[in-house]
Coordinates of C-alpha atoms and ligand atoms in Angstrom, one line a residue:
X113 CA 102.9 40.6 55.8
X114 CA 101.3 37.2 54.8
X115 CA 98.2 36.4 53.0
X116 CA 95.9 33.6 54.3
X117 CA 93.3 31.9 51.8
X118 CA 90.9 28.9 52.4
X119 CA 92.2 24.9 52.4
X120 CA 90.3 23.1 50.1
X121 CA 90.7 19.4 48.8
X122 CA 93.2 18.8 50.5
X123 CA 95.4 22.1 49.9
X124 CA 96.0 25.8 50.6
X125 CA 94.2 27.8 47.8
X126 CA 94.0 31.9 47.6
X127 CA 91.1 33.2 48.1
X128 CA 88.9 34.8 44.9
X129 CA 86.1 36.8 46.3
X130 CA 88.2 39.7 46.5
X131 CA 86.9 40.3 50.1
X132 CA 89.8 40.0 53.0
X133 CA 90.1 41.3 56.6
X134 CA 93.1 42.3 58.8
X135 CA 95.0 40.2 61.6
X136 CA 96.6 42.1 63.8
X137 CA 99.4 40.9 66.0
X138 CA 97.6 42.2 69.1
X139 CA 100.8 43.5 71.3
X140 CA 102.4 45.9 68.6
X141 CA 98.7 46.5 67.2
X142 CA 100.1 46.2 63.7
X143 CA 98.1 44.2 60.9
X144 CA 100.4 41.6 60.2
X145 CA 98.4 39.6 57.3
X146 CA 95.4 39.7 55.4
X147 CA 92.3 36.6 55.3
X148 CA 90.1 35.6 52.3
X149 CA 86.5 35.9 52.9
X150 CA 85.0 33.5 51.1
X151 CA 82.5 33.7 48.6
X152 CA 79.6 31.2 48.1
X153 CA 81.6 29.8 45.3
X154 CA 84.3 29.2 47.6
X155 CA 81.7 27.6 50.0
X156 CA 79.9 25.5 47.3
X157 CA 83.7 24.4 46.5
X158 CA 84.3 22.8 49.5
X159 CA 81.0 21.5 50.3
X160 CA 81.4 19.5 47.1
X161 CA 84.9 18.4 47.8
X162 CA 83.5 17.2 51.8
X163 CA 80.7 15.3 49.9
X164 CA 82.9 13.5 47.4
X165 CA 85.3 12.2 50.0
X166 CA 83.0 11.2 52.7
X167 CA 81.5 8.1 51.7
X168 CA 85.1 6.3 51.1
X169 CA 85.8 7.8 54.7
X170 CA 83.1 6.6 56.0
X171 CA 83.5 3.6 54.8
X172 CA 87.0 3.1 56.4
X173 CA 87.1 0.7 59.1
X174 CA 86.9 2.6 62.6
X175 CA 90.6 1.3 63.5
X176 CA 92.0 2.9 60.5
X177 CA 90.1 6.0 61.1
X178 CA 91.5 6.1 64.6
X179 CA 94.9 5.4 63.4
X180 CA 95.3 9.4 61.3
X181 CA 94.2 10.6 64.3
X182 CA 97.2 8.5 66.2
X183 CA 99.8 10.1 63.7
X184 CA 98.2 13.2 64.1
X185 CA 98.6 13.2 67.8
X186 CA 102.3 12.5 67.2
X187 CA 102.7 15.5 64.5
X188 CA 100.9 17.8 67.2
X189 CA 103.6 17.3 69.6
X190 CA 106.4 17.5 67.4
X191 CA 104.9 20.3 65.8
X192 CA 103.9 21.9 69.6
X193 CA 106.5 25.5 69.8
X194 CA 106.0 26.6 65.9
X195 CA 102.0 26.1 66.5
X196 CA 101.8 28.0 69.8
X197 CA 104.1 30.7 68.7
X198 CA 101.8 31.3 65.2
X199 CA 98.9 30.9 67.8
X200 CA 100.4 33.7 70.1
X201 CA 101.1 36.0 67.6
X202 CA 97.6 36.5 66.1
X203 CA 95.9 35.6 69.6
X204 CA 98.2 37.6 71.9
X205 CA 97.6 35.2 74.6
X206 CA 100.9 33.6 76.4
X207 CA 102.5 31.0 74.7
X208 CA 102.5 28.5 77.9
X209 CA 98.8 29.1 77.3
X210 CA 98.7 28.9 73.8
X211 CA 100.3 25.3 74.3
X212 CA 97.2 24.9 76.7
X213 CA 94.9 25.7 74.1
X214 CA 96.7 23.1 71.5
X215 CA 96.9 20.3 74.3
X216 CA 93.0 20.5 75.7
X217 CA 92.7 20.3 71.5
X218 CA 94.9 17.4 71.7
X219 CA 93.3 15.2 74.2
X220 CA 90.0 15.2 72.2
X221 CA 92.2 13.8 69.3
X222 CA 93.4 11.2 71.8
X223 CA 90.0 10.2 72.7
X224 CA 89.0 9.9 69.9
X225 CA 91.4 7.3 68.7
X226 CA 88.7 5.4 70.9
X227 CA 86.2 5.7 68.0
X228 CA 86.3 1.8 67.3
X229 CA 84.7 1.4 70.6
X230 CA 82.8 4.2 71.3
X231 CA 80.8 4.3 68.1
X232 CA 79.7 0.3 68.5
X233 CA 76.3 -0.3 68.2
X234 CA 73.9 -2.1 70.4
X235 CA 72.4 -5.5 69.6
X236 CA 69.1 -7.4 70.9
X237 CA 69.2 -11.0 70.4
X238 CA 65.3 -12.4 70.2
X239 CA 63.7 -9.3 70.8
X240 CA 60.4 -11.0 68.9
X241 CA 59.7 -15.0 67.9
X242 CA 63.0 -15.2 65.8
X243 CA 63.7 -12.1 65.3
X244 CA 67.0 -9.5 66.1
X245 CA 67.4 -5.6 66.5
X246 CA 69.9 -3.9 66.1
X247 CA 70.8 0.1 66.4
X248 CA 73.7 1.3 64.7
X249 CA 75.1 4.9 64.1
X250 CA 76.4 6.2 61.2
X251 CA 77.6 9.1 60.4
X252 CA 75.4 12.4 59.5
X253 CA 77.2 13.1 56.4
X254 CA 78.8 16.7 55.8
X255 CA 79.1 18.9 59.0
X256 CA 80.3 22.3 59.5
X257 CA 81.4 24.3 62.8
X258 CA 82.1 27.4 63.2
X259 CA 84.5 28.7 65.8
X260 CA 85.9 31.5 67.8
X261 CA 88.9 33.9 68.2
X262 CA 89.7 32.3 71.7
X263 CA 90.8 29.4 71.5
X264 CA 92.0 28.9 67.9
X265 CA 93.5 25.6 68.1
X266 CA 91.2 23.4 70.8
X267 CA 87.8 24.2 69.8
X268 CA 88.5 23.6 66.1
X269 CA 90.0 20.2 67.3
X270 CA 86.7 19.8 69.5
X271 CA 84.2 19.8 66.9
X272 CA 86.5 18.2 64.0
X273 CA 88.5 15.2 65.8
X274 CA 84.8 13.6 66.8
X275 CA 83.2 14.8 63.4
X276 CA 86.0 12.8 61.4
X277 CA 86.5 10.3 63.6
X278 CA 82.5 9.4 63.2
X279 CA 83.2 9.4 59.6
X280 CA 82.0 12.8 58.7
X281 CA 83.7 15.1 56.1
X282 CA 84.1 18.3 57.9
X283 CA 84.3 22.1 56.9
X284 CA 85.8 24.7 59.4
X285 CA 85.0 28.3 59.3
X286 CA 87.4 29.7 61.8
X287 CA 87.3 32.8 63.3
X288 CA 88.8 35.3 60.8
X289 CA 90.7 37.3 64.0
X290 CA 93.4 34.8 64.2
X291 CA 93.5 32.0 61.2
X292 CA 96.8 30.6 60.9
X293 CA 96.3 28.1 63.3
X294 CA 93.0 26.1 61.9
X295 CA 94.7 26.2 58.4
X296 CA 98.1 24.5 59.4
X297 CA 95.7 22.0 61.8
X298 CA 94.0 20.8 58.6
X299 CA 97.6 20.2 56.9
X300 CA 98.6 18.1 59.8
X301 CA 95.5 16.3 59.5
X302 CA 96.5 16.1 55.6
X303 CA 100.4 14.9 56.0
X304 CA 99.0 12.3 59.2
X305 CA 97.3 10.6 56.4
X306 CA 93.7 12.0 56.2
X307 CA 92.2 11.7 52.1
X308 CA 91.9 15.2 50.8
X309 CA 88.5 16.7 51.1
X310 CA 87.5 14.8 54.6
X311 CA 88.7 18.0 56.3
X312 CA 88.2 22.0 54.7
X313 CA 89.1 24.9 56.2
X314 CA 86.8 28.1 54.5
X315 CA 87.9 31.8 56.1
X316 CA 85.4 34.4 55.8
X317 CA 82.7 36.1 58.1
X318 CA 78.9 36.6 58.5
X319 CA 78.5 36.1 54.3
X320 CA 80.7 32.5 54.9
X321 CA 78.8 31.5 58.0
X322 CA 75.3 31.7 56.5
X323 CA 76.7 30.1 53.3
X324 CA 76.8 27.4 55.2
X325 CA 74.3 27.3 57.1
X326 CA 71.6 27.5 54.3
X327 CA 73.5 24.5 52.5
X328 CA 71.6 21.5 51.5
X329 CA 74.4 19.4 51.8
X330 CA 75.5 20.2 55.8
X331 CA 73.3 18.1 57.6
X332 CA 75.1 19.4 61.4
X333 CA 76.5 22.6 62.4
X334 CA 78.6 23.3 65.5
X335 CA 79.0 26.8 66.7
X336 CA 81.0 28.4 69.7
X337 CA 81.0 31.8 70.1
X338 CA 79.0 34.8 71.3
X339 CA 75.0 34.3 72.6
X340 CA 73.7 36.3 70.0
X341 CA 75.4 35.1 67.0
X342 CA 75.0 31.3 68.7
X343 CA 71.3 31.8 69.0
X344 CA 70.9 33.3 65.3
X345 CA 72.7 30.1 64.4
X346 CA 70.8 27.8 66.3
X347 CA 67.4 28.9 64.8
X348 CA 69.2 29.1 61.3
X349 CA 70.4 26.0 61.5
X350 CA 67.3 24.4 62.6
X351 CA 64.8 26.4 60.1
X352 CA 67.0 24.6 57.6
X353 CA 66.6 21.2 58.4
X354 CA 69.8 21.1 60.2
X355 CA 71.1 19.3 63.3
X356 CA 73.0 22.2 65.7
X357 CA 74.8 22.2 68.9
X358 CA 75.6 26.7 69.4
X359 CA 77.1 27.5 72.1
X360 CA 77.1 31.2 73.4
X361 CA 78.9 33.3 76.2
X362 CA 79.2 33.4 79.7
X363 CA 79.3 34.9 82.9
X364 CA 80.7 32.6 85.9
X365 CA 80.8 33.1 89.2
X366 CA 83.4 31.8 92.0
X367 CA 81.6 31.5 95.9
X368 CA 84.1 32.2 98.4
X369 CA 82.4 30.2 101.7
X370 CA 84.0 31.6 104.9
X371 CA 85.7 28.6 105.7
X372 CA 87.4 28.4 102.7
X373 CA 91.8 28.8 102.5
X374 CA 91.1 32.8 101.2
X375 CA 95.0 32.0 99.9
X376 CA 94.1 29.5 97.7
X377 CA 90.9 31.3 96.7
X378 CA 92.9 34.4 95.7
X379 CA 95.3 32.4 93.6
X380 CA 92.6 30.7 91.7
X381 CA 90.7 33.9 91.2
X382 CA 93.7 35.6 89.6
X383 CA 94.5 32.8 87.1
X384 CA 90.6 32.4 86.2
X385 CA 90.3 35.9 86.3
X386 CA 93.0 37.4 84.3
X387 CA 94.5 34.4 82.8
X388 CA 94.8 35.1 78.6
X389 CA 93.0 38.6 79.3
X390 CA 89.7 37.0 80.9
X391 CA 89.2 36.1 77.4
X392 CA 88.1 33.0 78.0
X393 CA 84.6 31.5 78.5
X394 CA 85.2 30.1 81.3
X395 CA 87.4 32.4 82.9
X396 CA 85.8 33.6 86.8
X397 CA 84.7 37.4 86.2
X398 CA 82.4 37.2 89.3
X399 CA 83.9 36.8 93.3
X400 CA 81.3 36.4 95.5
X401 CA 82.7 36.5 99.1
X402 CA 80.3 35.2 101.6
X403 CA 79.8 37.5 104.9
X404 CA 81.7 41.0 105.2
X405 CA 84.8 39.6 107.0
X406 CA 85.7 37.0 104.1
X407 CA 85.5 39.8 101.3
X408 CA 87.5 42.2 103.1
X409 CA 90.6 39.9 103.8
X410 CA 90.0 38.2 100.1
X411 CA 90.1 42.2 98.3
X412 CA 93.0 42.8 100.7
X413 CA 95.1 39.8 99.0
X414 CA 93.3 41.0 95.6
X415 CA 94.5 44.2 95.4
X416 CA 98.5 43.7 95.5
X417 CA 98.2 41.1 93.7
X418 CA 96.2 42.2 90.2
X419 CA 98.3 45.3 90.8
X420 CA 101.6 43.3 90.3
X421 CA 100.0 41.4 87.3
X422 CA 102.7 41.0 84.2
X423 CA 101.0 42.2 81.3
X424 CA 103.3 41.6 78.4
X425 CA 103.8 40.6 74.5
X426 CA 103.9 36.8 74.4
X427 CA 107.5 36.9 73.1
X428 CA 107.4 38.0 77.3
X429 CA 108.1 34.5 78.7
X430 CA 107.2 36.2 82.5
X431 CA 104.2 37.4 81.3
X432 CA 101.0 37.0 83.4
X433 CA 98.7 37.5 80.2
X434 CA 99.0 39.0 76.9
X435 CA 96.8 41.7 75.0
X436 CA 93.1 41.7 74.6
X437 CA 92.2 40.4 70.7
X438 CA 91.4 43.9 69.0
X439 CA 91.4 47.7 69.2
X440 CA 87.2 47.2 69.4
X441 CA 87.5 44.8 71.8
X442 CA 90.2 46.7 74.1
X443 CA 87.5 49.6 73.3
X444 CA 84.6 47.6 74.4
X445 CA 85.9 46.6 77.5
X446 CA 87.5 50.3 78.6
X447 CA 84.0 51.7 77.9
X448 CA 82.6 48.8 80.2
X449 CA 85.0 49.7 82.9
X450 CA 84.1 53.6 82.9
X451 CA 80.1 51.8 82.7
X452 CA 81.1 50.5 86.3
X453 CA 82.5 53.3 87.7
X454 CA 79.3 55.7 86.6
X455 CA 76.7 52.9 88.1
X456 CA 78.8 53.2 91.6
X457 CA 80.9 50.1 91.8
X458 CA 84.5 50.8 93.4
X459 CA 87.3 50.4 90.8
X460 CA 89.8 49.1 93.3
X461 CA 92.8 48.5 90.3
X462 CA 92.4 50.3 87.1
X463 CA 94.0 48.9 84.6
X464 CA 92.3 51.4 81.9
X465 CA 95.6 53.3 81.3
X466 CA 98.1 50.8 81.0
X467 CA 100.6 51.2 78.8
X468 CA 103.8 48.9 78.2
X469 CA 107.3 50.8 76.7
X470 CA 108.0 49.4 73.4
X471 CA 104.0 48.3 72.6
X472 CA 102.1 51.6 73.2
X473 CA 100.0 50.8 70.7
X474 CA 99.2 47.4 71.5
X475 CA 95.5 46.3 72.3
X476 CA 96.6 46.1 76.3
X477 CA 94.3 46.7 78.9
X478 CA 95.7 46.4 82.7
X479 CA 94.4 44.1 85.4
X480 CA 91.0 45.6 86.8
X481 CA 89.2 45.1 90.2
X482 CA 85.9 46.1 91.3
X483 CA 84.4 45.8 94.5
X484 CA 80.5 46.8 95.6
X485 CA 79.2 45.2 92.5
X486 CA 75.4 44.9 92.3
X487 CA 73.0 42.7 90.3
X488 CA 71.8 45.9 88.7
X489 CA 74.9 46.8 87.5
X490 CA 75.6 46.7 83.5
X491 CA 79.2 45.6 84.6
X492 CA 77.4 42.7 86.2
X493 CA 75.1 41.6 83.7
X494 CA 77.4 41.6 80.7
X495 CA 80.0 39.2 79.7
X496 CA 83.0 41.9 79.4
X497 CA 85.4 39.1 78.4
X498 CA 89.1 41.2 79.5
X499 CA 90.9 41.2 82.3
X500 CA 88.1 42.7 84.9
X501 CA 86.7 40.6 88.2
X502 CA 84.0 42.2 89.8
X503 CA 83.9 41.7 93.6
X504 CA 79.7 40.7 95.0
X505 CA 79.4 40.7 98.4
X506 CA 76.8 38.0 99.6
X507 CA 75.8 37.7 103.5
X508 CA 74.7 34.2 103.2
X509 CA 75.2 31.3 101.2
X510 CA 71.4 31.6 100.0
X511 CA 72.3 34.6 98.7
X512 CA 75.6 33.8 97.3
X513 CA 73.7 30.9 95.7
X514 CA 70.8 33.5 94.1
X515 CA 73.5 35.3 91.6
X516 CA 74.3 32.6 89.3
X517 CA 71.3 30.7 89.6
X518 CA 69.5 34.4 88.3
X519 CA 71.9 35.4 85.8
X520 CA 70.8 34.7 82.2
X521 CA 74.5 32.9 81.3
X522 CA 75.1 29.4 82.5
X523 CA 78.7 28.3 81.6
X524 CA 80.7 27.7 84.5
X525 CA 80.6 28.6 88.4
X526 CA 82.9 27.2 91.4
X527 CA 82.6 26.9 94.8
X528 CA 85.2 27.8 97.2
X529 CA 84.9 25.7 100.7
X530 CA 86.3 23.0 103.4
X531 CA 82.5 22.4 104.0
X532 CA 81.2 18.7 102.1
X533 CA 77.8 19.6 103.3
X534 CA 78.0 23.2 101.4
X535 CA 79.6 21.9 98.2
X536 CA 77.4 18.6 97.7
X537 CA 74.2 21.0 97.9
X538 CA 75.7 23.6 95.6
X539 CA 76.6 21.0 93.2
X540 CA 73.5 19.2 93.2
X541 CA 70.9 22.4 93.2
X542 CA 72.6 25.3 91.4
X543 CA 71.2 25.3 87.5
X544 CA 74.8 25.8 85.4
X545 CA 76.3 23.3 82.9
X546 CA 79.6 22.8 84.7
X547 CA 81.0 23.0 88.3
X548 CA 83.7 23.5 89.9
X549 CA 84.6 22.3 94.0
X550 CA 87.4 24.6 94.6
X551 CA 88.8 24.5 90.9
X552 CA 87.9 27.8 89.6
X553 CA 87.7 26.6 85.5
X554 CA 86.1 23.3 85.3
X555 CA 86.6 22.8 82.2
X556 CA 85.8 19.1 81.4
X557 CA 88.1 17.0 80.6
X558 CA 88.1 15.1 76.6
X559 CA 86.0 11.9 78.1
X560 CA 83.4 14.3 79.6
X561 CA 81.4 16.7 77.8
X562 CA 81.5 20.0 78.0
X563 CA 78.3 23.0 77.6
X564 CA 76.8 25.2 79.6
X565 CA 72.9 25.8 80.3
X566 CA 70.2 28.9 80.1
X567 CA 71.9 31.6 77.5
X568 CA 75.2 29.8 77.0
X569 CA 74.0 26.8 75.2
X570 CA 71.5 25.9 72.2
X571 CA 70.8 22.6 71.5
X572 CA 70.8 19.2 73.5
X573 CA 74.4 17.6 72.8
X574 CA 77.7 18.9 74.5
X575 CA 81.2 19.2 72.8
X576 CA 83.3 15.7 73.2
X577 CA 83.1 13.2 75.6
X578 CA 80.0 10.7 74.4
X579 CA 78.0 13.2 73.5
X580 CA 80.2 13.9 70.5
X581 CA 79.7 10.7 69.3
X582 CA 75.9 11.2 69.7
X583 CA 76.1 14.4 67.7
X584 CA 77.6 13.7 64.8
X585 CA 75.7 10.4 64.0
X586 CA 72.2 9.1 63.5
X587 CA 70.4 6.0 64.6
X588 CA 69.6 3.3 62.4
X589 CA 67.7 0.8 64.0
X590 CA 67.2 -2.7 62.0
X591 CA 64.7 -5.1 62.6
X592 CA 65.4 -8.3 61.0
X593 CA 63.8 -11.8 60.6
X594 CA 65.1 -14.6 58.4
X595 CA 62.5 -16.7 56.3
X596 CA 62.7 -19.7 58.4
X597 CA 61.1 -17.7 61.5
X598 CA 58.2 -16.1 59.2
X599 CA 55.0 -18.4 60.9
X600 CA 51.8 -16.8 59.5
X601 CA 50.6 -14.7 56.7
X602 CA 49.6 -11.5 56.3
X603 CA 49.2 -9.7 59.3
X604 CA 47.0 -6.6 59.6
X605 CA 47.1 -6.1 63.3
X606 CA 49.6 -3.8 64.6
X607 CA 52.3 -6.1 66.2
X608 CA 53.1 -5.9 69.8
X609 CA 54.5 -8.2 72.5
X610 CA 51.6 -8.9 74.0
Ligands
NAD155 P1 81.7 35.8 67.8 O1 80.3 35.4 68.1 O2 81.9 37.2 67.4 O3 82.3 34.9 66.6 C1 82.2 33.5 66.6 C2 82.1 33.1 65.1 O4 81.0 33.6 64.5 C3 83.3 33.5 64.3 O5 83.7 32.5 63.4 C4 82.7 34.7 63.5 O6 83.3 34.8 62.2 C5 81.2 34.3 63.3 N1 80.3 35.4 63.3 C6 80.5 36.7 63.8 N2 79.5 37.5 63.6 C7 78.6 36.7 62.9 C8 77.3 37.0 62.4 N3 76.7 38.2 62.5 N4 76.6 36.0 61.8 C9 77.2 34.8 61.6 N5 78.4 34.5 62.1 C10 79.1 35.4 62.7 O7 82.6 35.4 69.1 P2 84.2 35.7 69.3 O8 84.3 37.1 69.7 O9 85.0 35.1 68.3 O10 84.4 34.8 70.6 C11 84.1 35.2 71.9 C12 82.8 34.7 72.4 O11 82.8 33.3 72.3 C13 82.5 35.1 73.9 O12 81.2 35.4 74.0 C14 82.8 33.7 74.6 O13 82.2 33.6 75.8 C15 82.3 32.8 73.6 N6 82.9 31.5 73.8 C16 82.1 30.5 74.2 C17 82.6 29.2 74.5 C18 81.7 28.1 75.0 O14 82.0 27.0 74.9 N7 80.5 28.4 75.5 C19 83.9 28.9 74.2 C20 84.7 30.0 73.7 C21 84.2 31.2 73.5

């Protein structure tokens, strides 16, 4: 058993609210430690620490900014199998995966090493008689995100790494499911020469999250996490003056066209399917074959192969995928799976009784496949987030096309196909944030930006790539004229160009 407070000013502190919560180590289902939940006091601690140190960060040249996050790069990579093995054990996931997560965290670091360049301004010599513009961005001040069980190292590193480099102090709230990770991240940042208070990691749950977001001193919030919770956020956020980017859950959908190579279509499905338990946003929960022949020989290569899906602890280094997060969750998603099988879909692969020798009371659920799904279908409309596809048979493209394009989330979605014609036109007319030609997670890389669209984003500004940038500055633009250029006296018409 370990105890897990906040990181504040630079260092570990307890917590003193007197609230925790468990984490669980998923595969044996035992609670292995205990998390502060902080207390406004706790929040108003930080907050005052982030505002103190910002201004001399800010203030930093950009080189020297970029330069922590060089180091920090380095002490990633040295520190890569003691952070994916604490990531594993509170997450469950594999740890080949759990060195995923840390890496897609990594590469934002590395772009942002970039920051001298991609924050310079733009400049307008003689935009008027003598007279210069200039628009320059500076940072917003204090930000906060807020982030969730599934990826405990890369989307912490996607919301702080651009905050920082931009000049921002920064407070995390992590999800309180699996915080071991966020906390050591912020010591790393810490020992690769960050000043203390630039960077604060705050545990805690609803009472922590609203702390912040009713805090005059956050001016921007970043959320990722459920669509309900990132929609309360949003409007939260907004109704107090804040800037926020919330970004919700997901449903995404793979087309199978029937030219497509079914073998290579069946692989990617099972690794965006049930790949870290389908517990990822963009994992593929949704097959849609197009025309009866293709589904029947895609289920056909399906069915052997969820069936001989590893499911394992992640000290399994054969494993396939790990344990679903919690005993709710593994509940949620059993009581889903029965859900499908009353509305009529056919459960091809249950995985509902799983069990594995050794881990019986682990949160495991087994690979599942349905086939027959319908729009209608609870199973269809809800994100179940484990380790279920659901099998929608389309006789046309146009039809194939409809699903996503109707269904309230807007994440992800891929296209299976030889055909140029078929994938331009899905590309360019289907209305979700991020597309895949025959890769089944298109998950942008840290130089693009990543969101989704309709129910799975709020806000107008993606994670990383430029947009980052955009997000966690503001615009100054300056208008100047030196004395020697000043012609005429008062003016009292409005100037123009004319
Ligand atoms: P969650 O919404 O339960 O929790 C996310 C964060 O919000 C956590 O830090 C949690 O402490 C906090 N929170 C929970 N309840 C709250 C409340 N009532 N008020 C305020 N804050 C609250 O999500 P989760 O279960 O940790 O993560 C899974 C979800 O996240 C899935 O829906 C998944 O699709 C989504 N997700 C989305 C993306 C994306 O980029 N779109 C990426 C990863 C995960």
């Amino acid at each position: 058993m370990y105890e897990l407070g906040h990181f504040i000013d630079g260092k570990r502190v307890a917590g003193t609210s007197g609230r925790t919560a468990n984490v669980f180590n998923p595969a044996t289902g035992e609670v292995q430690a205990t998390v502060a939940l902080a207390s406004d006091a706790e929040i108003a601690a930080a907050v005052a620490s982030a505002k103190a140190a910002q201004p001399k960060w800010a203030a930093m040249n950009p080189q020297r900014r970029a330069r922590v996050f060089m180091k920090f790069v380095q002490l990633l990579n040295e520190n890569m199998d003691p952070l994916a093995e604490m990531l594993s054990r509170e997450h469950g996931k594999t740890i080949e995966d759990a060195k995923g997560d840390i890496v897609r965290g990594l590469e934002v670091c590395e772009f942002v090493i970039g920051i001298p360049h991609l924050a310079k301004s733009e400049f307008t010599e003689g935009a008027g008689p003598n007279i210069d513009m200039y628009s320059i961005r500076q940072a917003v001040g204090v930000g906060a995100g807020i982030t969730p069980f599934n990826f405990p190292a890369m989307i912490p590193m996607w919301m702080f790494a651009p905050a920082i480099a931009c000049g921002n102090a920064f407070i995390l709230k992590p999800s309180e499911r699996d915080p071991s990770v966020p906390l050591r991240l912020a010591e790393l940042m810490i020992e690769a020469g960050l000043p203390e208070g630039v960077l604060n990691v705050i545990n805690g749950d609803k009472s922590a999250v609203d702390g912040l977001l009713t805090h005059p001193d956050i001016a921007a919030i970043s959320f990722v996490g459920s669509t309900p919770i990132a929609r309360y956020v949003y409007g939260t956020a907004a109704m107090n003056g804040k800037r926020a980017q919330c970004f919700g859950g997901a449903k995404n959908h793979m087309i199978i066209m029937p030219d497509a190579d079914l073998d290579q279509a069946a692989n990617a499905l099972m690794g965006a399917g049930y790949g870290s338990a389908g517990e990822r946003c963009m994992a593929i929960s949704v097959a849609v074959p197009v025309g009866e022949e293709t589904a029947n020989r895609l289920v056909e290569k399906l069915i052997p192969m969820v069936e001989s899906l590893r499911v394992g602890p992640y000290t399994d280094d054969k494993a396939d995928m790990g344990p679903v997060v919690t005993k709710e969750a593994q509940a949620r998603i059993k009581s889903l799976i029965d859900r499908g099988v009353e509305e009529g879909a056919k459960l091809l692969v249950d995985g509902r009784n799983f069990s594995l020798q050794g881990y019986e009371d682990g949160f495991f659920v087994g690979g599942c496949l349905f086939d027959n799904v319908t729009p209608e279908m609870d199973i269809y409309k809800t994100e179940i987030f484990g380790p279920v596809l659901s099998v929608v048979r389309a006789k046309t493209y146009e039809e194939a096309l409809d699903l996503p394009m109707k269904h309230e989330y807007g994440n992800g979605v891929a296209i299976y196909t030889r055909d140029g014609d078929a994938a331009r036109d899905f590309a360019s007319r289907i209305n979700i944030g991020m597309v895949g030609v025959n890769v089944p997670i298109p998950v942008p890389l840290a130089y693009h930006s990543f969101g989704g669209w309709k129910s799975s984003s709020f806000g107008d500004l993606n994670q990383h790539g430029t947009d980052s940038i955009k997000f966690w500055t503001r615009t100054k633009t300056v208008t100047s004229r030196w004395p020697s250029g000043i012609k005429s006296g008062a003016e009292f018409v409005m100037p123009t160009m004319k």
